[in-house]
Amino acid sequence: MKDYKREFVSFAIKRKVLRFGEFELKSGRISPYFFNAGLFNTGKDLETLGRFYAKALTNEGVEFDVLFGPAYKGIPVATATAIAMSNYYGEDIPFCFNRKEAKKHGEGGTLVGSELKGRVMLVDDVITAGTAIRESMQIIEANKASLAGVLIALDRQEKGTGELSAIQEVERDYSTKVFSIVTLADVVEYLSTHQDNTEAIKSINRYREKYGI
Ligand SMILES: O=P(O)(O)OC[C@H]1O[C@H](OP(=O)(O)OP(=O)(O)O)[C@H](O)[C@@H]1O
Ligand SMILES: O=C(O)c1cc(=O)[nH]c(=O)[nH]1
């Protein structure tokens, strides 16, 4: 595992964004771990988070013109990533995000920030069923832009509705690639090199036998 991936898992655990126990997911599954990106909730956290996203984007080498972060948790992700791309890679990249409810006065509409045009890099925290990504695709297509790729923080590597993962379904349906800063396999590798994680690893392995891809 690359150093920055190890550092990301450590950062998420320290900030209690990544926790172990018993959690009910949107899908109804009971998961032995949960990733709550809303707990990256200070200026320093966002600075660090943006640096990880920018690093992953640069490592993957995908070309894109604009960052798009779906409301709500995608908004600080896109903002922090754009700042980090400028600070660390000298690239001044436009970014935009949507409103969940259209604004009826002033400038109106659902988009805030730069124009949504060209090749769009969608950034968000996690994909579960793929709903947020599908909604974002409607916005991207309505603006005649194209999808360059998707970057999320954690790939849970679990089945969607069928045998494929929700991520694989998104990749198939939109002929795109979904990247992640880390995967569940990275999390398990990290846990196995640190003490007192035997129970958490056992529970995750049981969960993976049932829902893993
Ligand atoms: O793949 P999905 O099934 O759509 O799940 C993932 C989405 O769910 C969460 O957002 P949510 O829609 O809960 O809104 P929030 O960002 O306002 O919390 C999360 O931030 C993703 O955008
Ligand atoms: O599937 C979910 O609901 C879910 C999983 C997860 O790890 N984090 C999250 O915010 N939602």
Short mmCIF file of C-alpha atoms and ligand atoms in Angstrom, two decimals:
data_model
loop_
_atom_site.label_atom_id
_atom_site.label_comp_id
_atom_site.label_asym_id
_atom_site.label_seq_id
_atom_site.Cartn_x
_atom_site.Cartn_y
_atom_site.Cartn_z
CA MET A 1 0.00 0.00 0.00
CA LYS A 2 1.32 3.44 -0.91
CA ASP A 3 2.29 5.71 2.00
CA TYR A 4 -0.42 8.30 1.28
CA LYS A 5 -3.10 5.59 1.45
CA ARG A 6 -1.82 4.43 4.83
CA GLU A 7 -1.76 8.06 6.00
CA PHE A 8 -5.33 8.56 4.80
CA VAL A 9 -6.65 5.55 6.74
CA SER A 10 -4.79 6.75 9.83
CA PHE A 11 -6.20 10.29 9.39
CA ALA A 12 -9.78 8.97 8.97
CA ILE A 13 -9.48 6.77 12.08
CA LYS A 14 -7.97 9.59 14.17
CA ARG A 15 -10.77 11.97 13.19
CA LYS A 16 -13.35 9.20 13.96
CA VAL A 17 -14.57 9.46 10.35
CA LEU A 18 -13.81 5.76 10.03
CA ARG A 19 -15.25 3.80 12.92
CA PHE A 20 -15.72 0.15 13.77
CA GLY A 21 -18.74 -1.40 15.51
CA GLU A 22 -22.22 -2.03 14.15
CA PHE A 23 -23.86 0.40 11.73
CA GLU A 24 -27.01 0.24 9.65
CA LEU A 25 -26.44 1.41 6.06
CA LYS A 26 -28.83 3.13 3.67
CA SER A 27 -29.19 -0.29 2.00
CA GLY A 28 -30.29 -1.84 5.32
CA ARG A 29 -27.11 -3.89 5.58
CA ILE A 30 -25.50 -4.05 9.00
CA SER A 31 -21.89 -3.06 8.50
CA PRO A 32 -18.99 -3.56 10.96
CA TYR A 33 -17.51 -0.22 9.88
CA PHE A 34 -18.73 3.19 8.76
CA PHE A 35 -17.18 6.17 6.99
CA ASN A 36 -18.74 9.51 8.01
CA ALA A 37 -17.00 12.25 6.01
CA GLY A 38 -19.10 14.88 7.83
CA LEU A 39 -16.64 14.50 10.70
CA PHE A 40 -13.88 16.12 8.65
CA ASN A 41 -15.17 19.27 10.23
CA THR A 42 -12.37 21.77 10.85
CA GLY A 43 -10.32 23.99 8.55
CA LYS A 44 -7.25 21.85 9.09
CA ASP A 45 -9.19 18.64 8.37
CA LEU A 46 -10.42 20.06 5.08
CA GLU A 47 -6.97 21.27 4.15
CA THR A 48 -5.64 17.75 4.76
CA LEU A 49 -8.59 16.09 3.01
CA GLY A 50 -8.16 18.28 -0.09
CA ARG A 51 -4.49 17.36 -0.24
CA PHE A 52 -5.38 13.63 -0.32
CA TYR A 53 -7.94 14.11 -3.11
CA ALA A 54 -5.52 16.25 -5.14
CA LYS A 55 -2.77 13.67 -4.68
CA ALA A 56 -5.05 10.83 -5.82
CA LEU A 57 -6.21 12.83 -8.87
CA THR A 58 -2.64 13.63 -9.83
CA ASN A 59 -1.52 10.00 -9.31
CA GLU A 60 -4.32 8.69 -11.53
CA GLY A 61 -3.35 11.17 -14.24
CA VAL A 62 -6.91 11.64 -15.55
CA GLU A 63 -7.43 14.79 -17.59
CA PHE A 64 -10.40 16.97 -16.69
CA ASP A 65 -11.58 20.58 -16.96
CA VAL A 66 -13.80 21.10 -13.94
CA LEU A 67 -14.48 19.57 -10.53
CA PHE A 68 -18.07 18.86 -9.53
CA GLY A 69 -19.14 18.04 -5.94
CA PRO A 70 -22.73 16.80 -5.41
CA ALA A 71 -24.62 18.43 -2.52
CA TYR A 72 -24.08 18.32 0.30
CA LYS A 73 -20.99 16.42 1.37
CA GLY A 74 -19.47 16.69 -2.10
CA ILE A 75 -19.36 20.49 -1.76
CA PRO A 76 -16.52 20.79 0.80
CA VAL A 77 -14.75 17.93 -0.98
CA ALA A 78 -14.76 19.77 -4.34
CA THR A 79 -13.81 23.07 -2.70
CA ALA A 80 -10.95 21.61 -0.66
CA THR A 81 -9.69 19.66 -3.70
CA ALA A 82 -9.66 22.78 -5.89
CA ILE A 83 -7.69 24.70 -3.24
CA ALA A 84 -5.18 21.84 -2.88
CA MET A 85 -4.75 21.52 -6.68
CA SER A 86 -3.76 25.19 -6.72
CA ASN A 87 -1.58 25.12 -3.59
CA TYR A 88 0.28 21.87 -4.25
CA TYR A 89 0.18 21.39 -8.03
CA GLY A 90 -0.09 24.99 -9.31
CA GLU A 91 -3.30 24.17 -11.21
CA ASP A 92 -6.13 26.67 -10.95
CA ILE A 93 -9.07 24.37 -11.61
CA PRO A 94 -12.67 25.62 -11.79
CA PHE A 95 -15.16 23.90 -9.53
CA CYS A 96 -18.91 23.84 -9.14
CA PHE A 97 -21.63 22.15 -7.14
CA ASN A 98 -25.40 21.83 -7.15
CA ARG A 99 -28.17 22.93 -4.82
CA LYS A 100 -30.53 20.16 -3.69
CA GLU A 101 -33.42 22.60 -4.19
CA ALA A 102 -33.49 25.06 -7.08
CA LYS A 103 -33.18 28.74 -6.13
CA LYS A 104 -36.05 30.82 -7.47
CA HIS A 105 -34.73 34.36 -6.94
CA GLY A 106 -31.47 36.17 -7.70
CA GLU A 107 -29.32 34.19 -10.11
CA GLY A 108 -31.70 31.20 -9.73
CA GLY A 109 -31.01 27.64 -10.80
CA THR A 110 -29.31 24.71 -9.15
CA LEU A 111 -25.64 25.20 -10.05
CA VAL A 112 -23.20 27.29 -8.03
CA GLY A 113 -19.61 28.10 -8.99
CA SER A 114 -17.98 27.77 -12.37
CA GLU A 115 -19.78 26.74 -15.55
CA LEU A 116 -20.29 22.98 -15.82
CA LYS A 117 -18.67 22.33 -19.20
CA GLY A 118 -16.04 20.15 -20.78
CA ARG A 119 -14.68 17.09 -18.98
CA VAL A 120 -16.09 16.83 -15.47
CA MET A 121 -14.33 15.12 -12.56
CA LEU A 122 -16.97 14.21 -10.01
CA VAL A 123 -15.73 14.10 -6.40
CA ASP A 124 -17.68 12.72 -3.45
CA ASP A 125 -17.06 10.81 -0.21
CA VAL A 126 -18.58 7.35 -0.77
CA ILE A 127 -20.77 5.54 -3.27
CA THR A 128 -23.34 3.21 -1.76
CA ALA A 129 -26.14 2.53 -4.24
CA GLY A 130 -24.89 5.05 -6.81
CA THR A 131 -27.93 7.35 -6.51
CA ALA A 132 -25.92 10.55 -5.97
CA ILE A 133 -23.75 9.76 -9.00
CA ARG A 134 -26.78 9.05 -11.20
CA GLU A 135 -28.40 12.32 -10.15
CA SER A 136 -25.16 14.16 -10.89
CA MET A 137 -25.00 12.54 -14.33
CA GLN A 138 -28.40 14.00 -15.17
CA ILE A 139 -27.03 17.45 -14.30
CA ILE A 140 -23.82 16.88 -16.29
CA GLU A 141 -25.72 15.63 -19.34
CA ALA A 142 -28.27 18.47 -19.13
CA ASN A 143 -25.32 20.87 -19.34
CA LYS A 144 -23.87 18.99 -22.36
CA ALA A 145 -20.70 18.27 -20.42
CA SER A 146 -19.00 14.87 -20.25
CA LEU A 147 -17.81 12.75 -17.34
CA ALA A 148 -14.03 12.41 -17.09
CA GLY A 149 -14.15 10.17 -14.00
CA VAL A 150 -15.27 9.88 -10.40
CA LEU A 151 -13.09 10.09 -7.29
CA ILE A 152 -14.34 9.02 -3.89
CA ALA A 153 -12.56 8.61 -0.56
CA LEU A 154 -13.43 4.99 0.27
CA ASP A 155 -14.41 2.14 -2.04
CA ARG A 156 -16.37 -0.27 0.16
CA GLN A 157 -15.90 -3.03 -2.45
CA GLU A 158 -19.32 -4.50 -1.93
CA LYS A 159 -22.12 -5.76 -4.14
CA GLY A 160 -24.79 -3.42 -5.44
CA THR A 161 -28.14 -4.96 -6.28
CA GLY A 162 -26.65 -7.87 -8.25
CA GLU A 163 -23.23 -9.45 -8.40
CA LEU A 164 -21.51 -6.26 -9.54
CA SER A 165 -20.62 -3.53 -7.07
CA ALA A 166 -22.49 -0.21 -7.27
CA ILE A 167 -19.19 1.24 -8.47
CA GLN A 168 -18.87 -1.35 -11.25
CA GLU A 169 -22.46 -0.59 -12.26
CA VAL A 170 -21.62 3.13 -12.48
CA GLU A 171 -18.48 2.33 -14.51
CA ARG A 172 -20.49 0.13 -16.88
CA ASP A 173 -23.45 2.51 -17.26
CA TYR A 174 -21.39 5.65 -17.88
CA SER A 175 -18.30 4.13 -19.54
CA THR A 176 -16.20 5.77 -16.89
CA LYS A 177 -13.68 4.92 -14.19
CA VAL A 178 -14.33 5.36 -10.47
CA PHE A 179 -11.16 6.00 -8.47
CA SER A 180 -10.84 5.98 -4.71
CA ILE A 181 -8.22 7.24 -2.29
CA VAL A 182 -8.46 3.92 -0.44
CA THR A 183 -10.38 0.65 -0.67
CA LEU A 184 -11.70 -1.61 2.08
CA ALA A 185 -8.74 -3.91 1.32
CA ASP A 186 -6.40 -1.00 2.19
CA VAL A 187 -8.27 -0.47 5.46
CA VAL A 188 -7.90 -4.16 6.38
CA GLU A 189 -4.20 -4.10 5.47
CA TYR A 190 -3.74 -1.03 7.67
CA LEU A 191 -5.61 -2.67 10.57
CA SER A 192 -3.55 -5.84 10.29
CA THR A 193 -0.34 -3.89 10.80
CA HIS A 194 -1.63 -2.23 13.98
CA GLN A 195 -2.37 -3.83 17.32
CA ASP A 196 -5.73 -4.77 18.82
CA ASN A 197 -7.69 -4.98 15.61
CA THR A 198 -8.29 -8.72 15.50
CA GLU A 199 -12.02 -8.46 16.27
CA ALA A 200 -12.60 -5.66 13.75
CA ILE A 201 -10.78 -7.60 11.03
CA LYS A 202 -12.78 -10.77 11.80
CA SER A 203 -16.07 -8.86 11.56
CA ILE A 204 -15.04 -7.17 8.31
CA ASN A 205 -14.02 -10.52 6.81
CA ARG A 206 -17.41 -12.03 7.76
CA TYR A 207 -19.13 -9.02 6.16
CA ARG A 208 -16.99 -9.37 3.02
CA GLU A 209 -17.92 -13.05 2.69
CA LYS A 210 -21.56 -12.00 2.54
CA TYR A 211 -21.43 -8.73 0.59
CA GLY A 212 -17.93 -8.39 -0.80
CA ILE A 213 -17.14 -8.45 -4.52
O1 LIG B 1 -24.46 6.15 -3.70
P1 LIG B 1 -25.57 6.70 -2.83
O2 LIG B 1 -26.56 5.64 -2.43
O3 LIG B 1 -26.23 7.91 -3.41
O4 LIG B 1 -24.91 7.10 -1.47
C1 LIG B 1 -23.80 7.95 -1.42
C2 LIG B 1 -24.23 9.35 -1.22
O5 LIG B 1 -24.92 9.41 0.02
C3 LIG B 1 -24.38 10.49 0.77
O6 LIG B 1 -25.03 11.65 0.43
P2 LIG B 1 -26.56 11.95 0.78
O7 LIG B 1 -27.36 11.76 -0.46
O8 LIG B 1 -26.96 11.15 1.96
O9 LIG B 1 -26.55 13.48 1.09
P3 LIG B 1 -25.59 14.45 1.90
O10 LIG B 1 -24.33 14.57 1.09
O11 LIG B 1 -26.41 15.66 1.90
O12 LIG B 1 -25.34 13.85 3.26
C4 LIG B 1 -22.94 10.57 0.34
O13 LIG B 1 -22.37 11.82 0.62
C5 LIG B 1 -23.01 10.27 -1.14
O14 LIG B 1 -23.21 11.42 -1.91
O1 LIG B 2 -23.98 2.80 2.84
C1 LIG B 2 -24.10 3.82 3.54
O2 LIG B 2 -25.17 4.28 3.90
C2 LIG B 2 -22.85 4.51 3.98
C3 LIG B 2 -21.70 3.80 4.21
C4 LIG B 2 -20.57 4.49 4.67
O3 LIG B 2 -19.48 3.91 4.94
N1 LIG B 2 -20.67 5.83 4.85
C5 LIG B 2 -21.82 6.51 4.59
O4 LIG B 2 -21.87 7.73 4.75
N2 LIG B 2 -22.90 5.85 4.15
#
